[in-house]
Structures are given as structure tokens and as C-alpha cells.
PDB file of C-alpha atoms in Angstrom:
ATOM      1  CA  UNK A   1       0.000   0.000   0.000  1.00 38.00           C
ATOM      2  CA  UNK A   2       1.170   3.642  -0.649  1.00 38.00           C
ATOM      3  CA  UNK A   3       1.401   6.110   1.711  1.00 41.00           C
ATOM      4  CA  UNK A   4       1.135   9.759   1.451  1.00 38.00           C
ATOM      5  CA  UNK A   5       2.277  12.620   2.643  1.00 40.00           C
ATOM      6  CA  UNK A   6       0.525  16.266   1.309  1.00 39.00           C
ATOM      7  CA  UNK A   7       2.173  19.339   2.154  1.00 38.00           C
ATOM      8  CA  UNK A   8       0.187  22.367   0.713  1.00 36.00           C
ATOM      9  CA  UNK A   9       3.318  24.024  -0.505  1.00 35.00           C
ATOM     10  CA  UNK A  10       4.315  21.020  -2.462  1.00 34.00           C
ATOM     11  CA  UNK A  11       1.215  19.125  -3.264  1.00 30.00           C
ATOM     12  CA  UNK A  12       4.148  16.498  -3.527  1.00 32.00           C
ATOM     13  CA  UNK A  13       3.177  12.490  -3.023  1.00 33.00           C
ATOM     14  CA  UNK A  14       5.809  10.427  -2.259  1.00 33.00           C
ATOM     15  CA  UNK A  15       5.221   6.939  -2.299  1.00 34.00           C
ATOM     16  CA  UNK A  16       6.990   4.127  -0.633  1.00 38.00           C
ATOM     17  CA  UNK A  17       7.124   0.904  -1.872  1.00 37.00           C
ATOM     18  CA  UNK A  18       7.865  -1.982  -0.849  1.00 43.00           C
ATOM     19  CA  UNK A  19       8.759  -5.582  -2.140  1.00 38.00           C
ATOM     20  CA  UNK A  20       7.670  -8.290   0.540  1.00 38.00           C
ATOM     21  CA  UNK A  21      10.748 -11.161  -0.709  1.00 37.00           C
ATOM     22  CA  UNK A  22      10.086 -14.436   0.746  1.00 40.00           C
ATOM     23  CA  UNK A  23      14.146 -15.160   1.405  1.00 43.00           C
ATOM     24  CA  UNK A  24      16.583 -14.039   4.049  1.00 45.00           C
ATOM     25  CA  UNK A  25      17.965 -10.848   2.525  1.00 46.00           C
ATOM     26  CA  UNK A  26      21.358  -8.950   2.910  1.00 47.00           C
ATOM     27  CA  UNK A  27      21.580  -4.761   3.871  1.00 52.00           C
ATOM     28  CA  UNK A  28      19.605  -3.847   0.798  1.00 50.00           C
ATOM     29  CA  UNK A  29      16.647  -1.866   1.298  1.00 48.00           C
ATOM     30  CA  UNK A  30      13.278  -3.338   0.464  1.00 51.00           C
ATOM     31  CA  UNK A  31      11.230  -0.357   0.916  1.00 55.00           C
ATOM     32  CA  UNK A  32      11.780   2.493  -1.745  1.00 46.00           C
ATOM     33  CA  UNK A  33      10.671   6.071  -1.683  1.00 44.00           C
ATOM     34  CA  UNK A  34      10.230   7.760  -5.046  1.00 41.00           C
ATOM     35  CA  UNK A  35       9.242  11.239  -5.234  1.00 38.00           C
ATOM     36  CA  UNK A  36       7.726  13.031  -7.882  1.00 34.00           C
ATOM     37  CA  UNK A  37       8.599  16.680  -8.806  1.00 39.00           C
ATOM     38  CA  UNK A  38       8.796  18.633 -11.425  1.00 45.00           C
ATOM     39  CA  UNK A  39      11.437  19.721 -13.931  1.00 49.00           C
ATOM     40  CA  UNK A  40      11.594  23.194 -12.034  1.00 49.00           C
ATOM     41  CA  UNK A  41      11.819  21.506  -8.970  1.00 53.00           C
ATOM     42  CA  UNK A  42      13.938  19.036  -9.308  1.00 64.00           C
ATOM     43  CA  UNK A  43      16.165  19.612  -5.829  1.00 71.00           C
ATOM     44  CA  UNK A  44      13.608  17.649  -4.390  1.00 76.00           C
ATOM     45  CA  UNK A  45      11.781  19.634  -1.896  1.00 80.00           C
ATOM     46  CA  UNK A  46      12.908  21.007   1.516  1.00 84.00           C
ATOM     47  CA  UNK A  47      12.341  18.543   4.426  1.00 86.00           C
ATOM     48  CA  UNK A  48      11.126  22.023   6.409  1.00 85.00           C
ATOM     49  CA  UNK A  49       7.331  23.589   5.396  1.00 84.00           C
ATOM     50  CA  UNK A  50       7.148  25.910   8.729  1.00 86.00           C
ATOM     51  CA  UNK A  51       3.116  24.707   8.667  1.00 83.00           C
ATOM     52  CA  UNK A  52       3.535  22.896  12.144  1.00 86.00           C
ATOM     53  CA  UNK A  53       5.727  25.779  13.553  1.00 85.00           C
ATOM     54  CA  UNK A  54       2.371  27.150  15.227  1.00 83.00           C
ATOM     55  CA  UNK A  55       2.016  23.789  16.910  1.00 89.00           C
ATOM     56  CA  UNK A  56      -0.668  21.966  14.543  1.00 82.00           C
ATOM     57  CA  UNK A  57      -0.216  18.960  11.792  1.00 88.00           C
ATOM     58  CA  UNK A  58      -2.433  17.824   8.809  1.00 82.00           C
ATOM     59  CA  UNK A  59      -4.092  14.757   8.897  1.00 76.00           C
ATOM     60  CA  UNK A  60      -4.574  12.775   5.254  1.00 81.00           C
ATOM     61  CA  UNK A  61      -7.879  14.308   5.521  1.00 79.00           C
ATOM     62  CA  UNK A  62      -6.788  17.621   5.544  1.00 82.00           C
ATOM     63  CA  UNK A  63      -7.782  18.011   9.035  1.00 80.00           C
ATOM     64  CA  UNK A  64      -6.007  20.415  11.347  1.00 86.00           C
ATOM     65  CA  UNK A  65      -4.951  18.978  14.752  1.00 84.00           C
ATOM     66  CA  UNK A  66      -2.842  20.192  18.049  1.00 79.00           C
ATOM     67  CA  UNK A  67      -0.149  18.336  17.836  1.00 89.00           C
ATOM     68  CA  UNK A  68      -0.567  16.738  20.943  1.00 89.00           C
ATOM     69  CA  UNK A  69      -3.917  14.976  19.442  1.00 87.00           C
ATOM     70  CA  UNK A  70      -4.380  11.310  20.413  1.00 92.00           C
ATOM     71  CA  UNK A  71      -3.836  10.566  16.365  1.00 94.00           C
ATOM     72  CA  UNK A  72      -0.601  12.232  16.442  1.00 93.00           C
ATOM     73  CA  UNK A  73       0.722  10.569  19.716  1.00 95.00           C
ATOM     74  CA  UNK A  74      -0.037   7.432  17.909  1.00 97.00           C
ATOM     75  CA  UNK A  75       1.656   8.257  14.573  1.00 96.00           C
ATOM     76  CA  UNK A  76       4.672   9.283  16.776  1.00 96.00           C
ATOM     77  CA  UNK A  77       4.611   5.130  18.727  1.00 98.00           C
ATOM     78  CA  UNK A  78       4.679   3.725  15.727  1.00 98.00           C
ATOM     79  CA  UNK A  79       7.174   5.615  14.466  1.00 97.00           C
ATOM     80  CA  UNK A  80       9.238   4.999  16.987  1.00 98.00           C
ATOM     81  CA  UNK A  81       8.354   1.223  16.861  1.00 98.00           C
ATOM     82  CA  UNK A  82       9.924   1.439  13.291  1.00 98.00           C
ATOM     83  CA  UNK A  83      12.817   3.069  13.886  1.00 98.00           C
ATOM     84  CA  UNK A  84      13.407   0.460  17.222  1.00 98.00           C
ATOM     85  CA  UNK A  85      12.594  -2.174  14.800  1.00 98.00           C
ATOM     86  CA  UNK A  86      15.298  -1.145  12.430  1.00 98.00           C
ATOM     87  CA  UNK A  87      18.142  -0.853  14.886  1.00 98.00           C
ATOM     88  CA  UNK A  88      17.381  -4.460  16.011  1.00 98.00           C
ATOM     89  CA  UNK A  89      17.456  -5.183  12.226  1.00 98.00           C
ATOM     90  CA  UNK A  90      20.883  -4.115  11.953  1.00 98.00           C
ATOM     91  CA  UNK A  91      22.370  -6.229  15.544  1.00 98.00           C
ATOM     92  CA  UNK A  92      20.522  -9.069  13.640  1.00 98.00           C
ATOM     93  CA  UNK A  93      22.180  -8.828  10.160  1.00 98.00           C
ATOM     94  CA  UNK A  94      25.607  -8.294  12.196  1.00 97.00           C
ATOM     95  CA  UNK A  95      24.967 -12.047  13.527  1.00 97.00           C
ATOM     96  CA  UNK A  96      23.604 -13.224  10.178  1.00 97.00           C
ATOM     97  CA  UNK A  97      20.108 -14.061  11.078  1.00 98.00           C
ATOM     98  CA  UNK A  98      17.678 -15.545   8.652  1.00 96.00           C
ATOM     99  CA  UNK A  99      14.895 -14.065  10.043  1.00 98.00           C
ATOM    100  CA  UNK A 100      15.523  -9.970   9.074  1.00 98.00           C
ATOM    101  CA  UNK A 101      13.387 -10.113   6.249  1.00 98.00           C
ATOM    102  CA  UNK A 102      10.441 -10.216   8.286  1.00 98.00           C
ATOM    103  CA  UNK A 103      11.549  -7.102  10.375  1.00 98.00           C
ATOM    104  CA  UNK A 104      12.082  -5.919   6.542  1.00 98.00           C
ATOM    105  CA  UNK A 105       8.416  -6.358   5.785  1.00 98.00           C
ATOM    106  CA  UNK A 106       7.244  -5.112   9.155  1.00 98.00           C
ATOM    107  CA  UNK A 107       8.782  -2.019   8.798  1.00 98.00           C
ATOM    108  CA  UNK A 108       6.733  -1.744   5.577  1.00 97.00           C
ATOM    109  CA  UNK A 109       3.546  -2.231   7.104  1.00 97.00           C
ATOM    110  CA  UNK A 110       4.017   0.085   9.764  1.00 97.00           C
ATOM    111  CA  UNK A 111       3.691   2.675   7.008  1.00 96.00           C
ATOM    112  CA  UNK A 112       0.571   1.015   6.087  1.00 95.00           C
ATOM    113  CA  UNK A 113      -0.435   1.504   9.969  1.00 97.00           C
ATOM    114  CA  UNK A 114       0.661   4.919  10.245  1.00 95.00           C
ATOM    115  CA  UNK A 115      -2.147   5.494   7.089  1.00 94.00           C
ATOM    116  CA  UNK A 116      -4.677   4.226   8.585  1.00 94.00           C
ATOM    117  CA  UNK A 117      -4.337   5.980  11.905  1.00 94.00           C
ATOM    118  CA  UNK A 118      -3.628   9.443   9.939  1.00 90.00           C
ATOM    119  CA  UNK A 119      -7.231   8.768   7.852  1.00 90.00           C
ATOM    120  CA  UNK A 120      -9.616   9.350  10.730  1.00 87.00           C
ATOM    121  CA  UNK A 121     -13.359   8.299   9.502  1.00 82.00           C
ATOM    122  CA  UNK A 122     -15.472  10.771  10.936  1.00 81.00           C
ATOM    123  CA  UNK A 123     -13.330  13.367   8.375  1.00 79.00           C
ATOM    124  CA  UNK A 124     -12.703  11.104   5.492  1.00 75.00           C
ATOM    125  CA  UNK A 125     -14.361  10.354   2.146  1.00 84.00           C
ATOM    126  CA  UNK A 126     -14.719   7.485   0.432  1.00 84.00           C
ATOM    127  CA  UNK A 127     -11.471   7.705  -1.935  1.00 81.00           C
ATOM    128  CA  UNK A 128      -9.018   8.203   1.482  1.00 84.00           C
ATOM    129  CA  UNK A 129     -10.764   4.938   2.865  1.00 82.00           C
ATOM    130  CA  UNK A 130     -10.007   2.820  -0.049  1.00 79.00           C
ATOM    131  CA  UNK A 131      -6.191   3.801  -0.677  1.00 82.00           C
ATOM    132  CA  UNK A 132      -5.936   3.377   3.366  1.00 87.00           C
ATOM    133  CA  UNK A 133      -7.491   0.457   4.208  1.00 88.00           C
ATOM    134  CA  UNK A 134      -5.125  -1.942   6.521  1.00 93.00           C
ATOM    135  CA  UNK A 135      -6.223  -5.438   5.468  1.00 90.00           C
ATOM    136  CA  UNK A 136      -5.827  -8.467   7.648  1.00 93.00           C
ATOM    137  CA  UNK A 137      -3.188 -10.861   6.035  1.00 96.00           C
ATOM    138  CA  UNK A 138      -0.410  -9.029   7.889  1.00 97.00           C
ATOM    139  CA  UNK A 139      -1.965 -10.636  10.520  1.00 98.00           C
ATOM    140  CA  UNK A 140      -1.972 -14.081   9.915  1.00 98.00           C
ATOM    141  CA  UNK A 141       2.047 -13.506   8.506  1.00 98.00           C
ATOM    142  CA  UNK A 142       3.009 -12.587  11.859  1.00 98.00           C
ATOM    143  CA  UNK A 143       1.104 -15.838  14.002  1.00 98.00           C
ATOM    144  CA  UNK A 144       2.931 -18.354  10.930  1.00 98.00           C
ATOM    145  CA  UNK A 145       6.193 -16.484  11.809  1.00 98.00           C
ATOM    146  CA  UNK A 146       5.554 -16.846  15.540  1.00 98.00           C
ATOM    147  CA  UNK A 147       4.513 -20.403  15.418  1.00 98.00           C
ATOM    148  CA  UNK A 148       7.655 -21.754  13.519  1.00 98.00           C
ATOM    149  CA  UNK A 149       9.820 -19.905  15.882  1.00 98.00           C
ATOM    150  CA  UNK A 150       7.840 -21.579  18.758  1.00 98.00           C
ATOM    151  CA  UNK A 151       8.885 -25.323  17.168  1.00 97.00           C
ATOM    152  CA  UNK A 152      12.749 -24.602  17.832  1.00 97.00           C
ATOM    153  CA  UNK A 153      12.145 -23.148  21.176  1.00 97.00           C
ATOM    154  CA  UNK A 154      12.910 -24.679  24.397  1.00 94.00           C
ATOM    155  CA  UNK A 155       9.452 -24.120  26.580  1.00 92.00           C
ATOM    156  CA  UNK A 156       8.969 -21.054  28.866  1.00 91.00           C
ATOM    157  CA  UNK A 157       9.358 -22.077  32.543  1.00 91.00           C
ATOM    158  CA  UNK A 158      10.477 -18.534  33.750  1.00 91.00           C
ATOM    159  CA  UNK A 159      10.195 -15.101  33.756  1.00 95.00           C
ATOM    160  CA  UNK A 160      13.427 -13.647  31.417  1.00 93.00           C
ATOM    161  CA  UNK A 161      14.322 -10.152  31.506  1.00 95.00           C
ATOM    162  CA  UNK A 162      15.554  -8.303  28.017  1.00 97.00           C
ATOM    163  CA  UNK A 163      18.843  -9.843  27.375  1.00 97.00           C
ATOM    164  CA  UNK A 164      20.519 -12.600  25.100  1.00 96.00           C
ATOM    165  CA  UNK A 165      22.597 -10.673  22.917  1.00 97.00           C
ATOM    166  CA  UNK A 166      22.793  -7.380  21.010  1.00 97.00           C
ATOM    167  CA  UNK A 167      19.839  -8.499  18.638  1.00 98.00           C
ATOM    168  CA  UNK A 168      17.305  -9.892  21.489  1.00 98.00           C
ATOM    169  CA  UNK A 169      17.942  -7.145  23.690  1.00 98.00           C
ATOM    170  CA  UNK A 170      17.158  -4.530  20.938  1.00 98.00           C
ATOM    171  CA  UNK A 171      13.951  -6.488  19.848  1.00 98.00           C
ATOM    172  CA  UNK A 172      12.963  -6.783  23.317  1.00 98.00           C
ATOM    173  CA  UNK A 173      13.231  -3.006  23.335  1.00 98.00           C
ATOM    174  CA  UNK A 174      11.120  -2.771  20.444  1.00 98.00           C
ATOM    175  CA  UNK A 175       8.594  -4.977  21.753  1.00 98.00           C
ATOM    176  CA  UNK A 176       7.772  -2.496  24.576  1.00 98.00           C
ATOM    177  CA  UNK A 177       7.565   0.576  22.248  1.00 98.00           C
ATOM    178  CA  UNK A 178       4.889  -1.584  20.545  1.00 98.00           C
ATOM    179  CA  UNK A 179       3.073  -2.521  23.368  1.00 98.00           C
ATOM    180  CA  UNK A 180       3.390   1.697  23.768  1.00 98.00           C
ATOM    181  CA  UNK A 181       2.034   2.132  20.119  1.00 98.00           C
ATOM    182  CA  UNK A 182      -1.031  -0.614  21.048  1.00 98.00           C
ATOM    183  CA  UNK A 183      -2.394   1.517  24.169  1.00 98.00           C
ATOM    184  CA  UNK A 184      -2.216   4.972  22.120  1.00 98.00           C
ATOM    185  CA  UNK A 185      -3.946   3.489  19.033  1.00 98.00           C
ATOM    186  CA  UNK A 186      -6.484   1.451  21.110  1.00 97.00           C
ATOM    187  CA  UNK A 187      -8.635   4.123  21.432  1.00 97.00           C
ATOM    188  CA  UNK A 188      -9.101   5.589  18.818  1.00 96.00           C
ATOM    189  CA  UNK A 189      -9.644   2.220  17.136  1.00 96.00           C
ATOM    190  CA  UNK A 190     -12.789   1.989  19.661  1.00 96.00           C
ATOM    191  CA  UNK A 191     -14.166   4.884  18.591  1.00 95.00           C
ATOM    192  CA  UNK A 192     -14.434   4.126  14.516  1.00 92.00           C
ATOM    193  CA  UNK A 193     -11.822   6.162  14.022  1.00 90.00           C
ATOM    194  CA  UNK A 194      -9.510   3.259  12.589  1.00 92.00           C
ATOM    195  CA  UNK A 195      -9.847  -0.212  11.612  1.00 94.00           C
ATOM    196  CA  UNK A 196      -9.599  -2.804  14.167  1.00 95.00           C
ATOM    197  CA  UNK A 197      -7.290  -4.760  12.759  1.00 97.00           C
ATOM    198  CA  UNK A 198      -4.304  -2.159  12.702  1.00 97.00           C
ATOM    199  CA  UNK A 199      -4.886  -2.722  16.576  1.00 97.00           C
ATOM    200  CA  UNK A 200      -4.599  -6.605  16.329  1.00 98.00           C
ATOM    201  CA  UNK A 201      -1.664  -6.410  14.112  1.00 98.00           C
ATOM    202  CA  UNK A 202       0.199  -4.007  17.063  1.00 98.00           C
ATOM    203  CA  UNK A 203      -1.137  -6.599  19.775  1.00 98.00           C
ATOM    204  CA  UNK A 204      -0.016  -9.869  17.530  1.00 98.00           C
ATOM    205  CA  UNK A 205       3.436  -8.131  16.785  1.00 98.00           C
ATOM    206  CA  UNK A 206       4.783  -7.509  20.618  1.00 98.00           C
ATOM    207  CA  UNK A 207       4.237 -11.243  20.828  1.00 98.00           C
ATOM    208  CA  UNK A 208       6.122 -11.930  17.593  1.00 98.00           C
ATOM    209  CA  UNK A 209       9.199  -9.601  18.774  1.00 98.00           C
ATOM    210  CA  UNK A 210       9.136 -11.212  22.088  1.00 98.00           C
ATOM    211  CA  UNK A 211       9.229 -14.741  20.060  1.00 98.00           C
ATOM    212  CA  UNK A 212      12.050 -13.303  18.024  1.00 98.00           C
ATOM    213  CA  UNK A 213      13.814 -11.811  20.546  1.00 98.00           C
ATOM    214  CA  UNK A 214      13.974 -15.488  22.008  1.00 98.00           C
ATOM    215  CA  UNK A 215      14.674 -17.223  19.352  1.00 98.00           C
ATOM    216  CA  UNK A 216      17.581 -14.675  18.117  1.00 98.00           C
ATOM    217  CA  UNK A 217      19.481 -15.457  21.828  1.00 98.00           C
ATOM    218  CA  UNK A 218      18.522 -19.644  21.053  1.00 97.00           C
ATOM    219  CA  UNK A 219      20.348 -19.155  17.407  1.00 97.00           C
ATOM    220  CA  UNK A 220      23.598 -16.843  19.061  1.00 97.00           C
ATOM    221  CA  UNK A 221      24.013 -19.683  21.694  1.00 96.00           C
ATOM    222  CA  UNK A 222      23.556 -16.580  24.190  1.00 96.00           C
ATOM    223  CA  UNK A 223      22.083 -16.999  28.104  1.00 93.00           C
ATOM    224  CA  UNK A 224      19.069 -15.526  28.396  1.00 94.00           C
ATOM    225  CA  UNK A 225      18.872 -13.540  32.125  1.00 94.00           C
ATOM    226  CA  UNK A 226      16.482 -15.292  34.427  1.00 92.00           C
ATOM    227  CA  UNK A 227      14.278 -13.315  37.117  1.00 94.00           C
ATOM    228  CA  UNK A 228      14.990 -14.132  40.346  1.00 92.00           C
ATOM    229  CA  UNK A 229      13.622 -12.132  43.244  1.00 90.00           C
ATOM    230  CA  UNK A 230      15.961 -10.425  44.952  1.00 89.00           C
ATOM    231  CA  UNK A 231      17.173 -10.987  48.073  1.00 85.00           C
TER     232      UNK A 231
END
């Protein structure tokens, strides 16, 4: 799905895309951003408007909102979930895991989150709906991912705290900013705003990063740090 960003000065769309590959890739991006200006502009345009510089931000809909908004707040988790996501990416390439080409696609459908929650429906018509629609498959991805993970796991017996290695510490990390990104987009998922299933994909994908995280410490050979109540 594309996602699009309108600045008033610009009128600019820049859409990412992104090319879901089904084997273990290597540092190369899979998400692209291509950007179309015209011949007169072709600098590209200047990552600074000034619009929000009275403290407001447009929604996809045009709307204008404080940026402290609940929709904002949300954009800004998920954001953030991404960017966590793509640090543990890069520990998990460094250790040659087969795995970061799912963290690879989940970074792409975060986009596809953050246009969802930017498209509120009490403001939106009818063509903003259809190009943002989150469907479900994303979904079902993440449980298949989670559930062959599970197979090579020893059981869980014990609390662990965040550890295991570079890689299942960061996605541990990232797991929390999700669980972060699930509260602030709960609401507004409860009241129409977005479709329910961007909040089940947020609530399905702390478990998968806490499954990863797991598995990532299994595949390094590293001890996983075992609560134990102090004394």
C-alpha cells in the first residue's frame, strides 16, 4: 500500500514501496521512496514547510490537529516502533540471522499503519478509505512467523528479563515501544476512528518480537537472564 504525505506548498506524493521477498535478505533496502517533482523543482523539496511551527499537523484528511492529538501521539509510537525495529534489524544482520526479512516487511507495514491511523473516519471520504485500508493478512504472517519460531524453542518455565545478545535485547526493546504504540492506538480504534485490525496487528506483533527476541538469543548460543527475586 502507498502512503502519502501532502504538504500544501508542495502538493508532492511520495510513495513508498515496498517488495515483501520471501528469502533471508542482505543490507539492501526493500522499501523504496520515489518522489515526484517537477522539472523546475527538481532539488527535491525542503524537508522544512514551517506549517507545524504554530504547533498543529495535517491529517490525510486535511484536518487540522494540536499536535498533541491522540492521532498524532499514535503516529509518533509507531514511528518509533519502526525506527526500534530497524536498529534491532541491523544487531541481527551483524549475527547473520535468517529471520531480518520479516523485520524488513514489518517495517513496511508500519507505514501502512501509520495510514490508517492518519485517515480518521469521521473526516474522510470514500477515496481516502479505499487507498488506506489496513487489510488483515499481515496478521496471519506474523502468528505463521511466531509459530515456527515456537517449534525450535525450548518451553517457557520462567520469567526472562531483556537480554541474550545485542539483537534480542534490541527487539525486546522494540517490543515495549509496541506494546506503547497498542495503548495509544487502542482508542481511537474503539471509537471508529480506525480499523480494528491495525490494533490486532500491534497486539499480535509484541508477541512476535518477544518470540524473536527469544529465538535470536537460542540461534547466538547466548544466556538468556532469568528473574529471580531479589534478596
Amino acid at each position: 500500500m502507498a502512503s502519502f504525505i501532502i504538504k500544501p506548498a508542495h502538493l508532492r506524493c511520495v510513495v513508498r514501496t515496498c517488495r515483501f521477498l520471501r528469502e533471508p535478505q542482505t543490507r539492501n533496502t526493500l522499501c523504496s521512496s520515489r518522489s515526484y517533482a517537477t522539472e523546475e523543482d527538481n532539488r527535491g523539496p525542503k524537508i522544512y514547510t514551517k506549517t507545524g511551527d504554530k504547533g498543529f499537523s495535517s491529517t490525510f484528511t486535511g484536518e487540522r490537529r494540536p499536535k498533541e492529538d491522540h492521532i498524532f501521539e499514535a503516529l509518533g509510537n509507531t514511528d518509533e516502533l519502526s525506527s526500534a525495529i530497524g536498529l534491532a534489524r541491523e544487531f541481527c544482520l551483524d549475527k547473520g540471522h535468517t529471520f531480518t526479512y520479516q523485520l524488513d516487511k514489518i517495517q513496511c507495514i508500519l507505514q501502512d499503519v501509520g495510514s490508517n491511523i492518519a485517515t480518521p473516519q469521521s473526516s474522510a471520504r470514500e477515496s481516502h478509505i479505499s487507498r488506506t485500508k489496513f487489510a488483515a493478512q499481515p496478521i496471519s504472517d506474523l502468528e505463521t512467523w511466531i509459530d515456527t519460531f515456537t517449534e525450535e524453542l525450548p518451553p517457557l518455565t520462567n520469567f526472562i528479563l531483556p537480554s541474550g545478545g545485542k539483537g534480542s535485547a534490541a527487539l525486546h526493546l522494540a517490543r515495549t515501544v509496541c506494546r506503547r504504540a497498542e495503548r495509544s492506538v487502542a482508542p481511537i480504534v474503539r471509537s471508529g476512528e480506525a480499523d480494528p485490525d491495525v490494533a490486532k496487528f500491534l497486539n499480535r506483533l509484541s508477541d512476535y518480537l518477544f518470540t524473536a527476541a527469544r529465538y535470536a538469543a537460542m540461534k547466538e548460543g547466548s544466556v538468556e537472564t532469568i528473574y529471580t527475586r531479589p534478596e
